[in-house]
PDB file of C-alpha atoms in Angstrom:
ATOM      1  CA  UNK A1021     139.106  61.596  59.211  1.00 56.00           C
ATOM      2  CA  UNK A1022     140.201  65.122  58.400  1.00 58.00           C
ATOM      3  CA  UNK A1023     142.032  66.815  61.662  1.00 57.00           C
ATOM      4  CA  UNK A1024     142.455  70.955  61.468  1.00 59.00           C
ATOM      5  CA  UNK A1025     145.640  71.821  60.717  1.00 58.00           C
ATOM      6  CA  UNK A1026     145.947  75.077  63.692  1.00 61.00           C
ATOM      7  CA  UNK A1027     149.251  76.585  62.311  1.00 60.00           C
ATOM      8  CA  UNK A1028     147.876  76.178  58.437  1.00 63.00           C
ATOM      9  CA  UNK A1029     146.360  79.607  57.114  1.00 78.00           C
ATOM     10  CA  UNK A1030     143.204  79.471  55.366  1.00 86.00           C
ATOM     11  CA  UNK A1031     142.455  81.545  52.288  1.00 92.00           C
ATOM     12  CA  UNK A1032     140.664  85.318  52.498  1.00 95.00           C
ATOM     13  CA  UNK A1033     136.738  84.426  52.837  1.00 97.00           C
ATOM     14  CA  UNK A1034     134.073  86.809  51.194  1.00 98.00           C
ATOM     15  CA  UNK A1035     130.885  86.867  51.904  1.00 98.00           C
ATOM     16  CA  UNK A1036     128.287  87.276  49.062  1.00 98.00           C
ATOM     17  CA  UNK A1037     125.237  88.961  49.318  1.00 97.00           C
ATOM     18  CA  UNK A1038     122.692  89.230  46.444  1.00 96.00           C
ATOM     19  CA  UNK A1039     120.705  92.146  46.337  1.00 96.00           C
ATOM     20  CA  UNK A1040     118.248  91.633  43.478  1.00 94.00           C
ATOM     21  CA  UNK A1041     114.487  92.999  42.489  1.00 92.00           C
ATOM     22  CA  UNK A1042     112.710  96.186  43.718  1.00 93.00           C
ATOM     23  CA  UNK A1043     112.742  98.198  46.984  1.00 94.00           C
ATOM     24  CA  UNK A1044     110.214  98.018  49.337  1.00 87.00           C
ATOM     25  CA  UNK A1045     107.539  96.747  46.859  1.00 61.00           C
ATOM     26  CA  UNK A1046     104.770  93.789  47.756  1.00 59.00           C
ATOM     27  CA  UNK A1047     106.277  90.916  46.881  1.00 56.00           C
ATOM     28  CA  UNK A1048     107.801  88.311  49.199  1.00 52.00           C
ATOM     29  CA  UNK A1049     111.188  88.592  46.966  1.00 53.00           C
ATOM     30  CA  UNK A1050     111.499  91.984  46.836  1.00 82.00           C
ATOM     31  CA  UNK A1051     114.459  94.181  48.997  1.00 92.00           C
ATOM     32  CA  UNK A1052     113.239  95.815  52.760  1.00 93.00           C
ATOM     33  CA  UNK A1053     115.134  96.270  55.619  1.00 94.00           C
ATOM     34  CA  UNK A1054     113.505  93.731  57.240  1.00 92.00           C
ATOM     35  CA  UNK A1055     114.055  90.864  55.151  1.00 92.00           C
ATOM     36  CA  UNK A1056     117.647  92.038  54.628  1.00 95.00           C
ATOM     37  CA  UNK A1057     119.157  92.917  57.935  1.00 96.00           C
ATOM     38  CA  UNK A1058     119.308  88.998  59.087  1.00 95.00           C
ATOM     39  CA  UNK A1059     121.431  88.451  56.082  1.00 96.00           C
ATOM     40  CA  UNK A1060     123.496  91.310  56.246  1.00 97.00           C
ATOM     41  CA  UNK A1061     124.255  90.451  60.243  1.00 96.00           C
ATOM     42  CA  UNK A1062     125.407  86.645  58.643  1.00 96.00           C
ATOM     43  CA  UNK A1063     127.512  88.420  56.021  1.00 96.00           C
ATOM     44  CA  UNK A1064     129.249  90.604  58.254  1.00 97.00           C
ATOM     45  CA  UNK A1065     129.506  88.150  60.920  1.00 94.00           C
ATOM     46  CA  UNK A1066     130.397  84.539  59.335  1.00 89.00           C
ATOM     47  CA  UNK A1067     133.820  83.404  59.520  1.00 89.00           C
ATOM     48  CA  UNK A1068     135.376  86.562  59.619  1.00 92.00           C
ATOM     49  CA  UNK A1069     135.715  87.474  56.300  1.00 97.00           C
ATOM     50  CA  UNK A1070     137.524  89.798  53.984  1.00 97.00           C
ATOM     51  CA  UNK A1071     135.455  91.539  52.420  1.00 98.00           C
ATOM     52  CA  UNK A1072     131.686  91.504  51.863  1.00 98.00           C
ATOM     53  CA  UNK A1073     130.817  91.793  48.095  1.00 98.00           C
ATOM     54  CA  UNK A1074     127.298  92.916  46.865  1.00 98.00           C
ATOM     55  CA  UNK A1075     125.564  91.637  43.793  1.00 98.00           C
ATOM     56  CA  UNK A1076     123.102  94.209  42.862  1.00 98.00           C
ATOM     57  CA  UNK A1077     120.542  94.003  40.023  1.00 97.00           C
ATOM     58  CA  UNK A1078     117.785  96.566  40.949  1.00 96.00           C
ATOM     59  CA  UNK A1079     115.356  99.156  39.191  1.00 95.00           C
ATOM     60  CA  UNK A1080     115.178 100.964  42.714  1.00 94.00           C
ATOM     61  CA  UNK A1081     111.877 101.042  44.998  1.00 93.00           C
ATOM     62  CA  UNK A1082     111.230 103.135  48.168  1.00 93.00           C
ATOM     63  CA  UNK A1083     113.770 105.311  49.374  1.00 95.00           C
ATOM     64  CA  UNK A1084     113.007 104.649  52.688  1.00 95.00           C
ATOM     65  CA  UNK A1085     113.776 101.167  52.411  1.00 95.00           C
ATOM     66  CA  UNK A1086     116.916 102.030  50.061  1.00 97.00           C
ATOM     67  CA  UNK A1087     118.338 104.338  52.826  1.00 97.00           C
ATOM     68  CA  UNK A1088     117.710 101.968  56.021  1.00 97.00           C
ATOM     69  CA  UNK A1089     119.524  98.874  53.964  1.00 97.00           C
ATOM     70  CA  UNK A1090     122.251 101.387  52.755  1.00 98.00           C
ATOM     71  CA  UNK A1091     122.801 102.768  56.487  1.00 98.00           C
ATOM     72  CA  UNK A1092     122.775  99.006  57.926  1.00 98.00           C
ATOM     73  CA  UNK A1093     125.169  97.949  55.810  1.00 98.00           C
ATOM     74  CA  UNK A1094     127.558 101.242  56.424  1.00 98.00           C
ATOM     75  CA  UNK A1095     127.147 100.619  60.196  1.00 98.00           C
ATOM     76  CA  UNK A1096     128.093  97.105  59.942  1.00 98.00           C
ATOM     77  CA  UNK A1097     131.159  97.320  57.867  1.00 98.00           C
ATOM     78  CA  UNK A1098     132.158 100.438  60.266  1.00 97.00           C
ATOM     79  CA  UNK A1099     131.953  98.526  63.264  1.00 97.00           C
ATOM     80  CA  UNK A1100     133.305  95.821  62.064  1.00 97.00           C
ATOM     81  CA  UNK A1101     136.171  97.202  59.822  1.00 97.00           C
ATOM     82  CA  UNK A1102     135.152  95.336  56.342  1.00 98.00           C
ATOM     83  CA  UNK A1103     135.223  96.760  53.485  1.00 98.00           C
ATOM     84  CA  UNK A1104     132.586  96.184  50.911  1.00 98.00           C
ATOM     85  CA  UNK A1105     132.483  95.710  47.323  1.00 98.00           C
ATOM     86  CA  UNK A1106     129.536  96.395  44.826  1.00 98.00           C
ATOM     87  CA  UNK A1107     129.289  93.976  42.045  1.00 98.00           C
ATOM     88  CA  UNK A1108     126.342  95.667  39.348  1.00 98.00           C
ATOM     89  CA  UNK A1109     124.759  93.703  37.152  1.00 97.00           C
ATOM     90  CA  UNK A1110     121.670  94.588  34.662  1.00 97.00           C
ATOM     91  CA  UNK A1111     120.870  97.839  36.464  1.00 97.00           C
ATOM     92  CA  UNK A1112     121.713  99.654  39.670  1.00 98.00           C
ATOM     93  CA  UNK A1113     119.692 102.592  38.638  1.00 97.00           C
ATOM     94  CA  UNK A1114     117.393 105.217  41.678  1.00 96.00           C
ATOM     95  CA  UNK A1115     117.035 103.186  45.211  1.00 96.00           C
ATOM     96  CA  UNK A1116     119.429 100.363  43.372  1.00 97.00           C
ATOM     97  CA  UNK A1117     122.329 103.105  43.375  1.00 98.00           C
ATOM     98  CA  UNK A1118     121.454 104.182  46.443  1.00 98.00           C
ATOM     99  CA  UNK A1119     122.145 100.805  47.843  1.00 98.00           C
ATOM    100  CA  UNK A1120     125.768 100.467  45.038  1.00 98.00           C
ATOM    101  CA  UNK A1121     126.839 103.781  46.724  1.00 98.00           C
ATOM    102  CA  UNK A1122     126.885 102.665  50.274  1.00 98.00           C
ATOM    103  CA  UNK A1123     129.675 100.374  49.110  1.00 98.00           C
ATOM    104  CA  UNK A1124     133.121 101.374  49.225  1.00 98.00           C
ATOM    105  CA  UNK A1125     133.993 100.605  45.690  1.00 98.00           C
ATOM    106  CA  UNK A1126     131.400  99.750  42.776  1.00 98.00           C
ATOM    107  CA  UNK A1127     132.499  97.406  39.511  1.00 98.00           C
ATOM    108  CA  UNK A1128     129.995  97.058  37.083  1.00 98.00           C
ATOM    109  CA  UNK A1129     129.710  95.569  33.394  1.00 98.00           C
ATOM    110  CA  UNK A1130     130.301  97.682  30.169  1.00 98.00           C
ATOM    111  CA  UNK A1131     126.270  97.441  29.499  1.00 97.00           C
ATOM    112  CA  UNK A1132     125.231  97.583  33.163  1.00 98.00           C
ATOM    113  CA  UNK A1133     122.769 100.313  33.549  1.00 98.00           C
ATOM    114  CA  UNK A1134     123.469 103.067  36.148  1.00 98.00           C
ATOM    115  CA  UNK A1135     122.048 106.147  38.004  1.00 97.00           C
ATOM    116  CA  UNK A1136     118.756 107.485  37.756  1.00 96.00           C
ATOM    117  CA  UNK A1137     119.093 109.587  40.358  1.00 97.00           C
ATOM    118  CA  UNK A1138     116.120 111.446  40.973  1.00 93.00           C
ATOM    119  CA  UNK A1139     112.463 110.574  42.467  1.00 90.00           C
ATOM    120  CA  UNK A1140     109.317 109.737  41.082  1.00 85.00           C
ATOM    121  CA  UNK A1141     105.544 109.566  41.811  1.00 82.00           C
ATOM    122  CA  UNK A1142     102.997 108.333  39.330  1.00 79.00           C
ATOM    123  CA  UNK A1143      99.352 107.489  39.289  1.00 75.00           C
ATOM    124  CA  UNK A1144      96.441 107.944  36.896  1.00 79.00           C
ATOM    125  CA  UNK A1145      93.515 110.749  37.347  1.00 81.00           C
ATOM    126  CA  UNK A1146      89.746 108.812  36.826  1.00 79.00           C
ATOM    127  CA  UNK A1147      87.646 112.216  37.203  1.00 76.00           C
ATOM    128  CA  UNK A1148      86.768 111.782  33.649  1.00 78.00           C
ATOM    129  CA  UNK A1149      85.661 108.847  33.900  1.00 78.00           C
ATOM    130  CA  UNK A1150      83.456 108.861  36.543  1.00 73.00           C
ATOM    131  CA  UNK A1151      81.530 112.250  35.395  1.00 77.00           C
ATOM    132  CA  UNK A1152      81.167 110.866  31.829  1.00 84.00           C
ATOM    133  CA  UNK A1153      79.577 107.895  33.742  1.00 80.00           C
ATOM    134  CA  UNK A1154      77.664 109.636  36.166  1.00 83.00           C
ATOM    135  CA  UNK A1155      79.654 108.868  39.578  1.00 85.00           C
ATOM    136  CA  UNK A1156      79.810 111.571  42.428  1.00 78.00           C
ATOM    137  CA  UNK A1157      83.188 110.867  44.330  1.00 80.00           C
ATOM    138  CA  UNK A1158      82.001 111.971  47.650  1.00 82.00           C
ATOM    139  CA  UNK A1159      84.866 112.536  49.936  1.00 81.00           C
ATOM    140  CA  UNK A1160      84.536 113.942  53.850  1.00 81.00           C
ATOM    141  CA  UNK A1161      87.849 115.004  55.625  1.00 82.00           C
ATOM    142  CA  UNK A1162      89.215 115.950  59.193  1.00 86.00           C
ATOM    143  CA  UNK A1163      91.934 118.472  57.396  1.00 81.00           C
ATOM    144  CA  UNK A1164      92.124 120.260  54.711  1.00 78.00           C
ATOM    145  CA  UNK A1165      94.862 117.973  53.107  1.00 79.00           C
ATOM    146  CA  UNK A1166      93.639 114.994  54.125  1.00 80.00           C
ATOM    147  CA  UNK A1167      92.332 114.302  50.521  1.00 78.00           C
ATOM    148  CA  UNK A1168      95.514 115.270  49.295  1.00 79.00           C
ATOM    149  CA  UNK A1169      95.977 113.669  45.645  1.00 79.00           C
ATOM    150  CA  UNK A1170      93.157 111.422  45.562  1.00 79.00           C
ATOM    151  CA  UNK A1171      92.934 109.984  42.123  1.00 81.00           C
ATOM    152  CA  UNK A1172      89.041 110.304  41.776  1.00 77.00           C
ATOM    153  CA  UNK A1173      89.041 114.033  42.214  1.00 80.00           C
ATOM    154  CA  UNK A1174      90.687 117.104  39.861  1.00 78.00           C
ATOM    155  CA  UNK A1175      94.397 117.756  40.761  1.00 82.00           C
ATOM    156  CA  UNK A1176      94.196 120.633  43.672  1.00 80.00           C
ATOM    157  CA  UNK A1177      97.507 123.215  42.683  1.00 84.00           C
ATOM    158  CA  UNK A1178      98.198 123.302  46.092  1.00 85.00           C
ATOM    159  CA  UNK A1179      98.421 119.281  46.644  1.00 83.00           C
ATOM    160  CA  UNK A1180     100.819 119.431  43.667  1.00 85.00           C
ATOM    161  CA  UNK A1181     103.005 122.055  44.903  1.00 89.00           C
ATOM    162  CA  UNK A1182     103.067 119.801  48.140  1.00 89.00           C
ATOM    163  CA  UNK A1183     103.937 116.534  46.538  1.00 88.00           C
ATOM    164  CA  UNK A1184     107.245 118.779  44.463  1.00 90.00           C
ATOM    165  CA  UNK A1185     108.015 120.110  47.534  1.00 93.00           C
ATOM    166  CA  UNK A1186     107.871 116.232  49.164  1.00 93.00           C
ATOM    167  CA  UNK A1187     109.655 115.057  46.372  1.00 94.00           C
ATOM    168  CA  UNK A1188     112.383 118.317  45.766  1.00 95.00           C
ATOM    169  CA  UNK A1189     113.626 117.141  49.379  1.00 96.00           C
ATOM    170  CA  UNK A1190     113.727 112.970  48.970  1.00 96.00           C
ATOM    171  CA  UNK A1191     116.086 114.129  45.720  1.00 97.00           C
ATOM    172  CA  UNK A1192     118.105 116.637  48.177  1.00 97.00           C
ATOM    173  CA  UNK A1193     118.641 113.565  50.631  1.00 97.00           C
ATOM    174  CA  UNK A1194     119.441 111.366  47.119  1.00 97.00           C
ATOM    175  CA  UNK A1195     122.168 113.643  45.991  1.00 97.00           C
ATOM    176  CA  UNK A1196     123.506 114.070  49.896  1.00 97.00           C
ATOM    177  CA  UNK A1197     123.810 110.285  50.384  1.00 98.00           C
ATOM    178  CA  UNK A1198     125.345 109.983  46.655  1.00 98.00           C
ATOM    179  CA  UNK A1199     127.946 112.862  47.375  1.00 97.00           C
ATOM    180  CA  UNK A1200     128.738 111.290  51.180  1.00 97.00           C
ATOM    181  CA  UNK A1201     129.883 107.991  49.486  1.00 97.00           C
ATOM    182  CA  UNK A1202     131.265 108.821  46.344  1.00 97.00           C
ATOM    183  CA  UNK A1203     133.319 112.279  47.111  1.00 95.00           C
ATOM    184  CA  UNK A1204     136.055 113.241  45.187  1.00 96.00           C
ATOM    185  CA  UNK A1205     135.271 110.612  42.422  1.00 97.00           C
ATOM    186  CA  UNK A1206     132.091 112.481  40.774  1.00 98.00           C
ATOM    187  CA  UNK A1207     133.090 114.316  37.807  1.00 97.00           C
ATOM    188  CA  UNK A1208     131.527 117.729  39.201  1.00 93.00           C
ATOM    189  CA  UNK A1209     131.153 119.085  35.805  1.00 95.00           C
ATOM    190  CA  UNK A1210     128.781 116.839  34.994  1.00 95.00           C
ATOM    191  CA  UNK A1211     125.009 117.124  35.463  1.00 95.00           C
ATOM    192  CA  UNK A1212     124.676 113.758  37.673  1.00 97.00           C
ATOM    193  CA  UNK A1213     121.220 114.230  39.619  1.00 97.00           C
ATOM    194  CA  UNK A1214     118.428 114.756  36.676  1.00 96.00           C
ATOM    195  CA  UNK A1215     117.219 111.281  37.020  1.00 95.00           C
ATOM    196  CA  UNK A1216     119.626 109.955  34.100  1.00 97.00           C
ATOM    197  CA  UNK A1217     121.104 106.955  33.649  1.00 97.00           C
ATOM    198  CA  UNK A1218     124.303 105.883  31.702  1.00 98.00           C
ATOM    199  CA  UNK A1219     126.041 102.448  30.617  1.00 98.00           C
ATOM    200  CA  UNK A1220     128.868 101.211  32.377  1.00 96.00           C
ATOM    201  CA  UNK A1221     131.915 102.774  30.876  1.00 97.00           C
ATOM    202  CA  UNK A1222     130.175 106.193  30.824  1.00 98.00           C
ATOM    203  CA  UNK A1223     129.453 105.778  34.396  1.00 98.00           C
ATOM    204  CA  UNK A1224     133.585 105.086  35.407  1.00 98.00           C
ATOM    205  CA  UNK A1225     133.879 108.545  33.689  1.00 98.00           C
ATOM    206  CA  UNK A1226     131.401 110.023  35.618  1.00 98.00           C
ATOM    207  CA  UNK A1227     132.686 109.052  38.593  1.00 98.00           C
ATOM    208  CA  UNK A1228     129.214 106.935  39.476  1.00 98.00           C
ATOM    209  CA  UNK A1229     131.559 104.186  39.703  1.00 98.00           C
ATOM    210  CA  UNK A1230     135.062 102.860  40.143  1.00 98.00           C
ATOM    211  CA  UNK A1231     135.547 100.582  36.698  1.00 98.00           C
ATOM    212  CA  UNK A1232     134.831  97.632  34.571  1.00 98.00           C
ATOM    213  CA  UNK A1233     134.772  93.988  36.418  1.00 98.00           C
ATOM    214  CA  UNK A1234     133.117  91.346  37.288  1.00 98.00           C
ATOM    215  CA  UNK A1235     132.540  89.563  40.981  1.00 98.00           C
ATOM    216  CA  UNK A1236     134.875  86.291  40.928  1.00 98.00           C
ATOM    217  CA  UNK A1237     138.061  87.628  38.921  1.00 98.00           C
ATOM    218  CA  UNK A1238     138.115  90.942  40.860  1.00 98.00           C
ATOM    219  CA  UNK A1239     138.151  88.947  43.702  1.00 98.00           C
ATOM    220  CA  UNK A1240     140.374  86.513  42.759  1.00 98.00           C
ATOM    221  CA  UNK A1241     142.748  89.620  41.624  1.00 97.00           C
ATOM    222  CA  UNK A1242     141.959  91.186  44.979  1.00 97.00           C
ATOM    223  CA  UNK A1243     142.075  88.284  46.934  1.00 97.00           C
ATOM    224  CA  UNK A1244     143.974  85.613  45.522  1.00 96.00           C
ATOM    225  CA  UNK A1245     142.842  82.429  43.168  1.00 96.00           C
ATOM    226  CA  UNK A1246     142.080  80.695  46.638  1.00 96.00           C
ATOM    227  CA  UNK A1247     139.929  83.093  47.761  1.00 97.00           C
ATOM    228  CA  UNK A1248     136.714  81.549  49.220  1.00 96.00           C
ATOM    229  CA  UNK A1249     133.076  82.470  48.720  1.00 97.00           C
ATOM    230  CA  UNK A1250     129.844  82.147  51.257  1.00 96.00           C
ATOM    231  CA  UNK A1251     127.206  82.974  49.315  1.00 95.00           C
ATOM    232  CA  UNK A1252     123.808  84.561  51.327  1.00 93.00           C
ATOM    233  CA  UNK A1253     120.410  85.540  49.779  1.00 82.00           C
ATOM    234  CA  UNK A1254     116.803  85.326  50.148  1.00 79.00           C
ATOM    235  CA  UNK A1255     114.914  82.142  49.763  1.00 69.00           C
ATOM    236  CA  UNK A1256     112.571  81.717  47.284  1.00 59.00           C
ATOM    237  CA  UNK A1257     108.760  81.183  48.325  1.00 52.00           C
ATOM    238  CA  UNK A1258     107.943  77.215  48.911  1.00 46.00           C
ATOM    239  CA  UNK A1259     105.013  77.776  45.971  1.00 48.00           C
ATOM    240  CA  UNK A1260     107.342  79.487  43.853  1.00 48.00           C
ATOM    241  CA  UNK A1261     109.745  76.747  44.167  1.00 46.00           C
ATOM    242  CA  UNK A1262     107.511  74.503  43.634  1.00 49.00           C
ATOM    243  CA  UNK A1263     106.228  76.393  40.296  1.00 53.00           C
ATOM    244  CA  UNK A1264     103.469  77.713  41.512  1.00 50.00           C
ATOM    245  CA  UNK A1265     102.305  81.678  42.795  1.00 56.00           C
ATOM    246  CA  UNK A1266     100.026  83.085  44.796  1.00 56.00           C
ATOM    247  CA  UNK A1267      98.227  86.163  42.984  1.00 55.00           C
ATOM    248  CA  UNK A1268      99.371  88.215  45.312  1.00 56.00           C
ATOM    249  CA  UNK A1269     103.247  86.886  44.232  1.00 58.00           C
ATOM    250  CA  UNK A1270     102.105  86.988  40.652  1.00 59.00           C
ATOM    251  CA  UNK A1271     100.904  91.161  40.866  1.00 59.00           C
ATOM    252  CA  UNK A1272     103.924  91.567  42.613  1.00 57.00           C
ATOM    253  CA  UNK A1273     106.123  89.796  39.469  1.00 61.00           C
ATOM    254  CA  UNK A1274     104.498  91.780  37.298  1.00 63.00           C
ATOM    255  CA  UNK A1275     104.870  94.876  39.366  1.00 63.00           C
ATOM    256  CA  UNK A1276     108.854  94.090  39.516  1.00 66.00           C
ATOM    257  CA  UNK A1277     108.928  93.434  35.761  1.00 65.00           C
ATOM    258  CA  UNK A1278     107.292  96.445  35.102  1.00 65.00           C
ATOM    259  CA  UNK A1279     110.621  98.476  37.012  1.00 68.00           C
ATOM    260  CA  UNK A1280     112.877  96.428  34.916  1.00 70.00           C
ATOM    261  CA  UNK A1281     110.718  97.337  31.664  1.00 69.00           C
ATOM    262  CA  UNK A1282     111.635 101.052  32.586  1.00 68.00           C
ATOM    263  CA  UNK A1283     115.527 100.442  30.941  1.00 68.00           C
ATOM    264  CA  UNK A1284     114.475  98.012  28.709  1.00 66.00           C
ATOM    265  CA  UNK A1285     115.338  94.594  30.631  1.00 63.00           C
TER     266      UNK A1285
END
């Protein structure tokens, strides 16, 4: 029987929290505040640990979702004095930086894709197709902008100007959040907020983040070779474990590969 040694020191704990796929998208395995805030309470809270380290490998999402997560974690590693440690993988690129930046330091790989920071809205215009197939869109509104942007209908000037304007400010709140948590470090010469994204090394330079390194030897270098891990992260679907999907789960997959495809992963 093993008896607890009181007087014998244990090695620095970290917790590790994996932070992978899109923001705020459909799927069950996809990043919101919701599903993340229990895990981020465990990280914080579980054996008092060092440091709380962040594996991040996402194409970025909703910037809602991107800026709760980001706030929850600065709140809890304020209150509880912990600093935390961003660990990039593939990509930390739009609502995926956002979430690397509310980290006190970020380490990334040389090819490890980085920034986009800007915002985007897509969608497709069917006007076309309907008139060349004889379809009347017929559309009745309490408000004048109520129909604002509706896909079946010829883009309105004004809804456009409305949707830059929408979008000029979710940038404004992008490059505020980026400046907050990064200071001094950004290379204000450089052009950082057009929505590009650089590789790893190119990134250090920039300032975007703090250098080249990967999760257990930083630690260990940080840390010690004794340091300890505790591992969190979402669980996986029962059908997906079991190798099968829902459709929903499978439009969702594709929806998440289809970020990913955006910087060629």
């Amino acid at each position: 029987m093993r008896v607890p040694l009181p007087f014998v020191k244990k090695p620095p704990l970290v917790a590790v929290l994996r932070l992978q796929g899109g923001i705020g998208t459909s799927g069950r395995m996809t990043l919101s505040a919701a599903r993340i805030a229990p895990l981020l309470e465990k990280a914080f809270r579980s054996g008092r640990p060092a440091a709380v380290a962040l594996e991040i490998n996402s194409p970025g999402g909703s910037p809602v979702q991107a800026s709760l997560i980001g706030a929850h974690i600065r709140a809890l590693a304020e209150k509880n004095k912990i600093p935390v440690l961003a660990f990039v993988e593939d990509v930390a690129a739009s609502g995926g930086y956002w979430l690397a930046a509310a980290a006190d330091e970020i380490w990334a790989d040389e090819s490890s894709i980085i920034g986009s920071i800007g915002v985007i809205s897509a969608g497709f215009g069917a006007h076309e197709f309907l008139a060349r197939h004889g379809i009347e869109r017929r559309v009745h509104t309490a408000g004048r902008s109520k129909s604002m942007l509706d896909p079946f209908r010829p883009e309105d000037p004004e809804d456009v100007a409305r949707l830059d304007a929408t979008l000029d400010q979710v940038h404004r709140n992008f490059i505020a959040h980026v400046r907050a948590r990064r200071g001094a470090r950004l290379d204000e010469a450089a052009d950082l907020f057009t929505g590009d994204i650089w590789l790893g090394r190119r990134a250090q330079e920039l300032g975007l983040i703090d250098g080249i390194a990967h999760l257990v030897p930083k630690l260990r270098e940080r840390f010690g070779d004794k340091v300890r891990l505790r591992r969190f992260g979402q669980k996986r679907p029962l059908l997906a474990r079991l190798g099968a999907e829902t459709a929903q789960g499978m439009l969702a997959g594709l929806e998440e590969r289809a970020a990913f495809a955006r910087f060629g992963l």
